mmCIF file of C-alpha atoms and ligand atoms in Angstrom:
data_model
loop_
_atom_site.group_PDB
_atom_site.id
_atom_site.type_symbol
_atom_site.label_atom_id
_atom_site.label_comp_id
_atom_site.label_asym_id
_atom_site.label_seq_id
_atom_site.Cartn_x
_atom_site.Cartn_y
_atom_site.Cartn_z
ATOM 1 C CA MET A 1271 2.612 22.756 -1.625
ATOM 2 C CA LYS A 1272 -0.815 21.971 -2.950
ATOM 3 C CA ARG A 1273 -1.203 21.615 -6.706
ATOM 4 C CA CYS A 1274 -4.522 22.658 -8.183
ATOM 5 C CA LEU A 1275 -6.177 19.816 -10.109
ATOM 6 C CA SER A 1276 -8.060 22.362 -12.190
ATOM 7 C CA CYS A 1277 -5.420 24.926 -13.251
ATOM 8 C CA ASP A 1278 -2.119 23.326 -12.072
ATOM 9 C CA ALA A 1279 -1.181 26.335 -9.896
ATOM 10 C CA CYS A 1280 0.873 25.580 -6.778
ATOM 11 C CA TYR A 1281 0.046 27.230 -3.471
ATOM 12 C CA ALA A 1282 0.566 26.825 0.283
ATOM 13 C CA SER A 1283 -0.815 23.532 1.564
ATOM 14 C CA SER A 1284 -2.615 25.322 4.414
ATOM 15 C CA ILE A 1285 -4.919 27.024 1.858
ATOM 16 C CA THR A 1286 -8.062 25.102 0.860
ATOM 17 C CA ASN A 1287 -9.215 26.984 -2.256
ATOM 18 C CA CYS A 1288 -6.937 27.590 -5.235
ATOM 19 C CA PRO A 1289 -6.001 31.305 -5.210
ATOM 20 C CA SER A 1290 -5.647 31.298 -9.034
ATOM 21 C CA CYS A 1291 -8.917 29.706 -10.201
ATOM 22 C CA GLY A 1292 -10.951 29.299 -7.013
ATOM 23 C CA PHE A 1293 -11.119 25.477 -7.276
ATOM 24 C CA SER A 1294 -12.059 23.878 -3.984
ATOM 25 C CA PRO A 1295 -12.342 20.180 -3.197
ATOM 26 C CA GLU A 1296 -15.783 18.832 -2.330
ATOM 27 C CA LEU A 1297 -16.682 17.419 1.046
ATOM 28 C CA VAL A 1298 -17.824 13.771 0.829
ATOM 29 C CA ASP A 1299 -18.813 11.862 3.990
ATOM 30 C CA GLY A 1300 -16.946 14.513 5.965
ATOM 31 C CA PHE A 1301 -13.687 14.126 4.006
ATOM 32 C CA CYS A 1302 -11.941 16.552 1.690
ATOM 33 C CA ALA A 1303 -12.596 14.855 -1.669
ATOM 34 C CA TYR A 1304 -10.351 15.492 -4.670
ATOM 35 C CA ALA A 1305 -11.980 12.810 -6.844
ATOM 36 C CA PRO A 1306 -15.582 12.754 -5.541
ATOM 37 C CA GLU A 1307 -16.828 10.887 -8.623
ATOM 38 C CA PHE A 1308 -15.059 7.741 -7.343
ATOM 39 C CA ALA A 1309 -15.702 8.134 -3.599
ATOM 40 C CA HIS A 1310 -18.476 5.542 -3.426
ATOM 41 C CA SER A 1311 -17.352 3.228 -6.237
ATOM 42 C CA GLY A 1312 -15.947 0.724 -3.758
ATOM 43 C CA GLY A 1313 -19.421 -0.407 -2.819
ATOM 44 C CA GLY A 1314 -21.487 0.314 0.237
ATOM 45 C CA PHE A 1315 -19.664 -1.739 2.832
ATOM 46 C CA LYS A 1316 -21.146 -1.579 6.297
ATOM 47 C CA ALA A 1317 -19.144 -0.319 9.280
ATOM 48 C CA SER A 1318 -19.360 -3.857 10.687
ATOM 49 C CA TYR A 1319 -17.409 -5.127 7.658
ATOM 50 C CA PHE A 1320 -14.513 -2.806 8.480
ATOM 51 C CA SER A 1321 -14.484 -3.654 12.185
ATOM 52 C CA GLU A 1322 -14.401 -7.345 11.181
ATOM 53 C CA LEU A 1323 -11.604 -6.640 8.680
ATOM 54 C CA ALA A 1324 -9.640 -4.670 11.289
ATOM 55 C CA ARG A 1325 -9.991 -7.505 13.822
ATOM 56 C CA LEU A 1326 -8.774 -10.045 11.253
ATOM 57 C CA GLU A 1327 -5.899 -7.774 10.108
ATOM 58 C CA GLU A 1328 -4.562 -7.401 13.624
ATOM 59 C CA ALA A 1329 -4.237 -11.158 14.098
ATOM 60 C CA ASN A 1330 -3.318 -12.176 10.556
ATOM 61 C CA PHE A 1331 0.283 -13.213 9.813
ATOM 62 C CA TRP A 1332 0.362 -11.367 6.477
ATOM 63 C CA PHE A 1333 -0.743 -7.953 7.732
ATOM 64 C CA ARG A 1334 1.392 -8.231 10.873
ATOM 65 C CA SER A 1335 4.524 -9.308 8.986
ATOM 66 C CA ARG A 1336 4.069 -6.696 6.271
ATOM 67 C CA ASN A 1337 3.727 -4.005 8.951
ATOM 68 C CA GLN A 1338 6.954 -5.180 10.623
ATOM 69 C CA LEU A 1339 8.759 -4.990 7.275
ATOM 70 C CA ILE A 1340 7.363 -1.532 6.414
ATOM 71 C CA LEU A 1341 8.174 -0.089 9.850
ATOM 72 C CA TRP A 1342 11.698 -1.506 9.700
ATOM 73 C CA ALA A 1343 12.240 -0.026 6.185
ATOM 74 C CA LEU A 1344 10.957 3.386 7.310
ATOM 75 C CA GLU A 1345 13.332 3.423 10.294
ATOM 76 C CA LYS A 1346 16.272 2.151 8.286
ATOM 77 C CA TYR A 1347 15.991 4.305 5.145
ATOM 78 C CA CYS A 1348 13.798 7.335 5.988
ATOM 79 C CA ARG A 1349 14.419 7.858 9.709
ATOM 80 C CA ASP A 1350 14.027 11.630 10.026
ATOM 81 C CA PHE A 1351 10.928 12.257 7.952
ATOM 82 C CA SER A 1352 8.559 14.970 9.104
ATOM 83 C CA SER A 1353 5.692 14.402 6.665
ATOM 84 C CA TYR A 1354 4.235 11.160 5.349
ATOM 85 C CA LEU A 1355 1.412 10.368 2.936
ATOM 86 C CA GLU A 1356 -0.085 6.952 2.473
ATOM 87 C CA ILE A 1357 -1.953 6.168 -0.730
ATOM 88 C CA GLY A 1358 -4.742 3.615 -0.413
ATOM 89 C CA CYS A 1359 -4.692 3.499 3.398
ATOM 90 C CA GLY A 1360 -7.910 1.431 3.677
ATOM 91 C CA THR A 1361 -8.894 1.102 7.332
ATOM 92 C CA GLY A 1362 -5.569 2.572 8.493
ATOM 93 C CA TYR A 1363 -3.868 -0.595 9.726
ATOM 94 C CA VAL A 1364 -0.405 0.398 8.395
ATOM 95 C CA LEU A 1365 -0.938 4.012 9.510
ATOM 96 C CA SER A 1366 -1.656 2.892 13.066
ATOM 97 C CA GLY A 1367 1.813 1.308 13.231
ATOM 98 C CA ILE A 1368 3.506 4.324 11.610
ATOM 99 C CA SER A 1369 1.823 6.870 13.875
ATOM 100 C CA LYS A 1370 2.905 4.892 16.962
ATOM 101 C CA LEU A 1371 6.526 4.619 15.821
ATOM 102 C CA PHE A 1372 6.845 8.183 14.465
ATOM 103 C CA PRO A 1373 4.676 10.299 16.790
ATOM 104 C CA ARG A 1374 6.385 13.571 15.838
ATOM 105 C CA SER A 1375 5.710 13.260 12.089
ATOM 106 C CA THR A 1376 2.711 14.775 10.344
ATOM 107 C CA ILE A 1377 0.841 11.843 8.879
ATOM 108 C CA HIS A 1378 -1.717 11.891 6.076
ATOM 109 C CA GLY A 1379 -3.848 9.024 4.843
ATOM 110 C CA SER A 1380 -5.680 8.904 1.519
ATOM 111 C CA GLU A 1381 -8.139 6.556 -0.155
ATOM 112 C CA ILE A 1382 -10.119 6.663 -3.351
ATOM 113 C CA PHE A 1383 -13.124 5.079 -1.572
ATOM 114 C CA THR A 1384 -14.493 6.789 1.529
ATOM 115 C CA GLY A 1385 -15.917 3.478 2.838
ATOM 116 C CA GLY A 1386 -12.942 2.572 5.040
ATOM 117 C CA LEU A 1387 -11.983 6.142 5.945
ATOM 118 C CA GLY A 1388 -14.747 6.562 8.524
ATOM 119 C CA PHE A 1389 -13.367 3.573 10.369
ATOM 120 C CA ALA A 1390 -9.761 4.796 9.935
ATOM 121 C CA VAL A 1391 -10.489 8.257 11.348
ATOM 122 C CA ALA A 1392 -12.287 6.775 14.367
ATOM 123 C CA ARG A 1393 -9.237 4.595 15.051
ATOM 124 C CA LEU A 1394 -6.644 7.340 14.311
ATOM 125 C CA PRO A 1395 -8.176 10.749 15.113
ATOM 126 C CA SER A 1396 -4.841 12.640 14.925
ATOM 127 C CA ILE A 1397 -4.160 11.704 11.284
ATOM 128 C CA ASN A 1398 -5.297 13.861 8.356
ATOM 129 C CA PHE A 1399 -7.434 11.812 5.992
ATOM 130 C CA MET A 1400 -8.540 12.775 2.487
ATOM 131 C CA GLN A 1401 -10.211 11.201 -0.527
ATOM 132 C CA MET A 1402 -8.151 11.308 -3.722
ATOM 133 C CA ASP A 1403 -7.253 9.481 -6.916
ATOM 134 C CA ALA A 1404 -3.571 8.420 -7.014
ATOM 135 C CA ARG A 1405 -3.541 9.257 -10.731
ATOM 136 C CA LYS A 1406 -4.182 12.920 -9.821
ATOM 137 C CA ILE A 1407 -2.399 13.792 -6.584
ATOM 138 C CA PRO A 1408 -3.171 17.376 -5.537
ATOM 139 C CA PHE A 1409 0.313 18.087 -4.123
ATOM 140 C CA ALA A 1410 3.782 19.103 -5.358
ATOM 141 C CA GLU A 1411 7.025 18.743 -3.367
ATOM 142 C CA GLU A 1412 5.026 18.335 -0.159
ATOM 143 C CA PHE A 1413 5.976 15.032 1.508
ATOM 144 C CA ASP A 1414 9.221 13.479 2.765
ATOM 145 C CA VAL A 1415 7.861 9.953 2.340
ATOM 146 C CA ILE A 1416 4.966 8.456 0.375
ATOM 147 C CA GLY A 1417 3.900 4.857 0.918
ATOM 148 C CA ALA A 1418 1.593 2.700 -1.211
ATOM 149 C CA PHE A 1419 1.194 -0.839 0.096
ATOM 150 C CA ASP A 1420 -0.465 -3.289 -2.273
ATOM 151 C CA VAL A 1421 -2.096 -0.455 -4.188
ATOM 152 C CA LEU A 1422 -0.226 -0.094 -7.508
ATOM 153 C CA GLU A 1423 -1.367 -3.488 -8.848
ATOM 154 C CA HIS A 1424 -4.992 -2.278 -8.709
ATOM 155 C CA ILE A 1425 -4.373 0.644 -11.064
ATOM 156 C CA GLU A 1426 -4.172 0.275 -14.836
ATOM 157 C CA GLU A 1427 -2.126 3.497 -15.234
ATOM 158 C CA ASP A 1428 0.599 2.561 -12.738
ATOM 159 C CA SER A 1429 3.306 4.638 -14.478
ATOM 160 C CA ARG A 1430 1.131 7.705 -14.140
ATOM 161 C CA VAL A 1431 0.752 7.045 -10.401
ATOM 162 C CA LEU A 1432 4.543 6.753 -10.026
ATOM 163 C CA ALA A 1433 5.000 10.082 -11.837
ATOM 164 C CA GLN A 1434 2.418 11.700 -9.537
ATOM 165 C CA VAL A 1435 4.142 10.303 -6.436
ATOM 166 C CA HIS A 1436 7.424 11.705 -7.749
ATOM 167 C CA GLN A 1437 5.849 15.124 -8.156
ATOM 168 C CA ALA A 1438 4.262 15.081 -4.689
ATOM 169 C CA LEU A 1439 7.564 14.206 -2.961
ATOM 170 C CA LYS A 1440 10.091 16.761 -1.775
ATOM 171 C CA PRO A 1441 13.498 16.581 -3.511
ATOM 172 C CA GLN A 1442 15.327 13.461 -2.244
ATOM 173 C CA GLY A 1443 12.041 12.181 -0.775
ATOM 174 C CA PHE A 1444 11.375 8.460 -0.410
ATOM 175 C CA MET A 1445 8.742 6.191 -1.892
ATOM 176 C CA LEU A 1446 7.948 2.850 -0.252
ATOM 177 C CA LEU A 1447 6.010 0.249 -2.204
ATOM 178 C CA THR A 1448 4.832 -3.278 -1.698
ATOM 179 C CA VAL A 1449 3.288 -5.168 -4.617
ATOM 180 C CA PRO A 1450 2.253 -8.763 -5.343
ATOM 181 C CA GLN A 1451 4.788 -10.538 -7.489
ATOM 182 C CA HIS A 1452 5.086 -13.108 -10.318
ATOM 183 C CA MET A 1453 2.413 -13.563 -12.956
ATOM 184 C CA TRP A 1454 2.834 -17.353 -12.546
ATOM 185 C CA LEU A 1455 1.069 -16.911 -9.185
ATOM 186 C CA TRP A 1456 -1.904 -15.268 -10.916
ATOM 187 C CA SER A 1457 -5.146 -16.875 -9.697
ATOM 188 C CA PRO A 1458 -8.865 -16.115 -9.209
ATOM 189 C CA ILE A 1459 -7.846 -14.311 -5.991
ATOM 190 C CA ASP A 1460 -6.153 -11.644 -8.133
ATOM 191 C CA GLU A 1461 -9.271 -11.314 -10.264
ATOM 192 C CA TYR A 1462 -11.582 -11.018 -7.278
ATOM 193 C CA ALA A 1463 -9.214 -8.428 -5.776
ATOM 194 C CA TYR A 1464 -9.360 -6.412 -9.035
ATOM 195 C CA HIS A 1465 -5.627 -6.684 -9.668
ATOM 196 C CA ALA A 1466 -4.510 -5.373 -13.056
ATOM 197 C CA ARG A 1467 -1.284 -7.407 -12.779
ATOM 198 C CA ARG A 1468 1.275 -9.047 -10.515
ATOM 199 C CA TYR A 1469 4.736 -7.579 -11.001
ATOM 200 C CA GLY A 1470 8.071 -8.880 -12.170
ATOM 201 C CA ALA A 1471 11.103 -7.199 -10.586
ATOM 202 C CA SER A 1472 12.610 -5.866 -13.821
ATOM 203 C CA ASP A 1473 9.301 -4.425 -15.081
ATOM 204 C CA LEU A 1474 8.645 -2.725 -11.735
ATOM 205 C CA HIS A 1475 12.205 -1.374 -11.455
ATOM 206 C CA GLN A 1476 12.069 0.006 -14.978
ATOM 207 C CA LYS A 1477 8.774 1.809 -14.297
ATOM 208 C CA ILE A 1478 10.118 3.263 -11.030
ATOM 209 C CA GLU A 1479 13.340 4.486 -12.638
ATOM 210 C CA THR A 1480 11.501 5.938 -15.636
ATOM 211 C CA ALA A 1481 9.385 7.981 -13.186
ATOM 212 C CA GLY A 1482 12.600 9.601 -11.888
ATOM 213 C CA PHE A 1483 13.530 7.467 -8.885
ATOM 214 C CA GLN A 1484 16.700 5.733 -7.820
ATOM 215 C CA ILE A 1485 16.108 2.325 -6.255
ATOM 216 C CA VAL A 1486 17.597 2.202 -2.759
ATOM 217 C CA ARG A 1487 16.467 -1.291 -1.765
ATOM 218 C CA SER A 1488 14.422 -3.968 -3.440
ATOM 219 C CA THR A 1489 13.714 -7.438 -2.158
ATOM 220 C CA SER A 1490 11.093 -10.111 -2.466
ATOM 221 C CA PHE A 1491 9.360 -11.299 0.667
ATOM 222 C CA VAL A 1492 6.884 -14.078 1.479
ATOM 223 C CA THR A 1493 9.541 -16.318 -0.103
ATOM 224 C CA THR A 1494 9.256 -19.175 2.378
ATOM 225 C CA LEU A 1495 5.511 -19.425 1.744
ATOM 226 C CA LEU A 1496 5.855 -19.745 -2.038
ATOM 227 C CA PRO A 1497 5.210 -23.528 -2.091
ATOM 228 C CA ALA A 1498 2.082 -23.084 0.066
ATOM 229 C CA MET A 1499 0.894 -20.168 -2.093
ATOM 230 C CA PHE A 1500 1.496 -22.087 -5.287
ATOM 231 C CA ILE A 1501 -0.401 -25.160 -4.089
ATOM 232 C CA SER A 1502 -3.309 -23.126 -2.687
ATOM 233 C CA ARG A 1503 -3.599 -21.095 -5.880
ATOM 234 C CA PHE A 1504 -3.421 -24.221 -8.033
ATOM 235 C CA PHE A 1505 -6.433 -25.614 -6.196
ATOM 236 C CA GLN A 1506 -8.215 -22.268 -6.358
ATOM 237 C CA LYS A 1507 -8.045 -22.409 -10.132
ATOM 238 C CA LYS A 1508 -9.966 -25.679 -9.935
ATOM 239 C CA VAL A 1509 -12.789 -24.137 -7.891
ATOM 240 C CA SER A 1510 -12.827 -20.737 -9.559
ATOM 241 C CA ASP A 1511 -16.456 -21.058 -10.606
ATOM 242 C CA GLN A 1512 -17.580 -21.528 -7.018
ATOM 243 C CA LYS A 1513 -18.634 -18.622 -4.871
ATOM 244 C CA PHE A 1514 -15.541 -16.789 -3.679
ATOM 245 C CA ASP A 1515 -15.169 -15.844 -0.028
ATOM 246 C CA ALA A 1516 -13.033 -12.683 0.081
ATOM 247 C CA SER A 1517 -12.209 -13.025 3.761
ATOM 248 C CA ALA A 1518 -11.338 -16.758 3.563
ATOM 249 C CA GLU A 1519 -7.618 -16.014 3.164
ATOM 250 C CA LEU A 1520 -7.734 -14.040 6.415
ATOM 251 C CA LYS A 1521 -9.438 -16.848 8.315
ATOM 252 C CA ILE A 1522 -6.712 -19.439 8.705
ATOM 253 C CA SER A 1523 -6.184 -21.820 11.607
ATOM 254 C CA PRO A 1524 -4.291 -20.326 14.560
ATOM 255 C CA TRP A 1525 -1.425 -22.843 14.353
ATOM 256 C CA LEU A 1526 -0.885 -22.163 10.629
ATOM 257 C CA ASN A 1527 -1.116 -18.421 11.278
ATOM 258 C CA SER A 1528 1.537 -18.779 13.976
ATOM 259 C CA LEU A 1529 3.788 -20.936 11.751
ATOM 260 C CA PHE A 1530 3.563 -18.450 8.854
ATOM 261 C CA LEU A 1531 4.266 -15.585 11.249
ATOM 262 C CA GLN A 1532 7.445 -17.326 12.425
ATOM 263 C CA LEU A 1533 8.590 -18.017 8.857
ATOM 264 C CA LEU A 1534 8.073 -14.405 7.780
ATOM 265 C CA ARG A 1535 9.813 -13.207 10.934
ATOM 266 C CA ALA A 1536 12.820 -15.329 9.931
ATOM 267 C CA GLU A 1537 12.732 -13.809 6.420
ATOM 268 C CA LEU A 1538 12.789 -10.344 7.965
ATOM 269 C CA LEU A 1539 15.963 -11.249 9.882
ATOM 270 C CA PHE A 1540 17.666 -12.065 6.549
ATOM 271 C CA ILE A 1541 16.338 -8.873 4.945
ATOM 272 C CA LYS A 1542 17.653 -6.831 7.885
ATOM 273 C CA LYS A 1543 21.080 -8.400 7.321
ATOM 274 C CA GLY A 1544 21.011 -7.092 3.735
ATOM 275 C CA PHE A 1545 19.904 -10.246 1.902
ATOM 276 C CA ASN A 1546 17.593 -9.630 -1.073
ATOM 277 C CA PHE A 1547 15.306 -12.576 -1.838
ATOM 278 C CA PRO A 1548 15.082 -13.030 -5.630
ATOM 279 C CA VAL A 1549 11.575 -14.563 -5.603
ATOM 280 C CA GLY A 1550 8.580 -14.305 -3.279
ATOM 281 C CA GLY A 1551 4.856 -13.661 -3.193
ATOM 282 C CA SER A 1552 5.460 -9.921 -2.775
ATOM 283 C CA ARG A 1553 8.167 -7.303 -3.325
ATOM 284 C CA LEU A 1554 9.234 -4.337 -1.221
ATOM 285 C CA VAL A 1555 10.892 -1.396 -2.958
ATOM 286 C CA VAL A 1556 12.408 1.679 -1.307
ATOM 287 C CA ALA A 1557 13.174 4.352 -3.918
ATOM 288 C CA ARG A 1558 14.464 7.914 -3.722
ATOM 289 C CA LYS A 1559 13.390 10.892 -5.833
ATOM 290 C CA ILE A 1560 16.261 12.175 -7.962
HETATM 291 ZN ZN1 LIG B 1657 -6.624 26.437 -9.719
#
């Protein structure tokens, strides 16, 4: 069902305008926009920026490994889902993997900034894209699975987002999250990326359970790269006043990229066997609506 952001009425998701109050979402850059006031806040990135980002994502060990982990978790825990919503889908890199693996599911992608959506829709024309604010999700009991990958740490009101995800999921629906972990890894990179926090497991679990979820699986990942992350972030602190290159982390040497890919592939083997890493640069949580 859709949930009206103006009067809270619920109605069939095929209907565009609220039958109770007449509210209709605006159209911004060709997308249905539920929070148009934020649509352009992400800055006016050029299309060339997104094609560059997409090219780097496809080769980069981090994006590739995270996709492998997400796709495995979806198959393992949420196999028969028919509807999926991603919050903060960016240029659609995760969605491209999901749509390939689950071609029979109805897949929706959402972003608060329309900048990357034009690129995402060109790459994935069969997916339904919309502009929305995760703090005000215009759906109730609509989706079998909702994913938010490295999104929650950007939002001050993370508990509110979790409550909105809970509301938008069907009963027994699944939420998949990845978040950056450990405040002791906090560095200028987090500030440049507009992170509100890095998470600790107990804080994250408590917020998820308070929102009405049961945790099905939770593990750290990027554990084997912790020493490299720690050293690189230590040195970043020393050069924090220098000009920051946002894409520098994506441009690593091919042999290091390949080594990191192998290490994270090995971690995934352990995770598949049921081992939960206690520490790591990031955390994956699979939770079920109760
Ligand atoms: Zn209404």
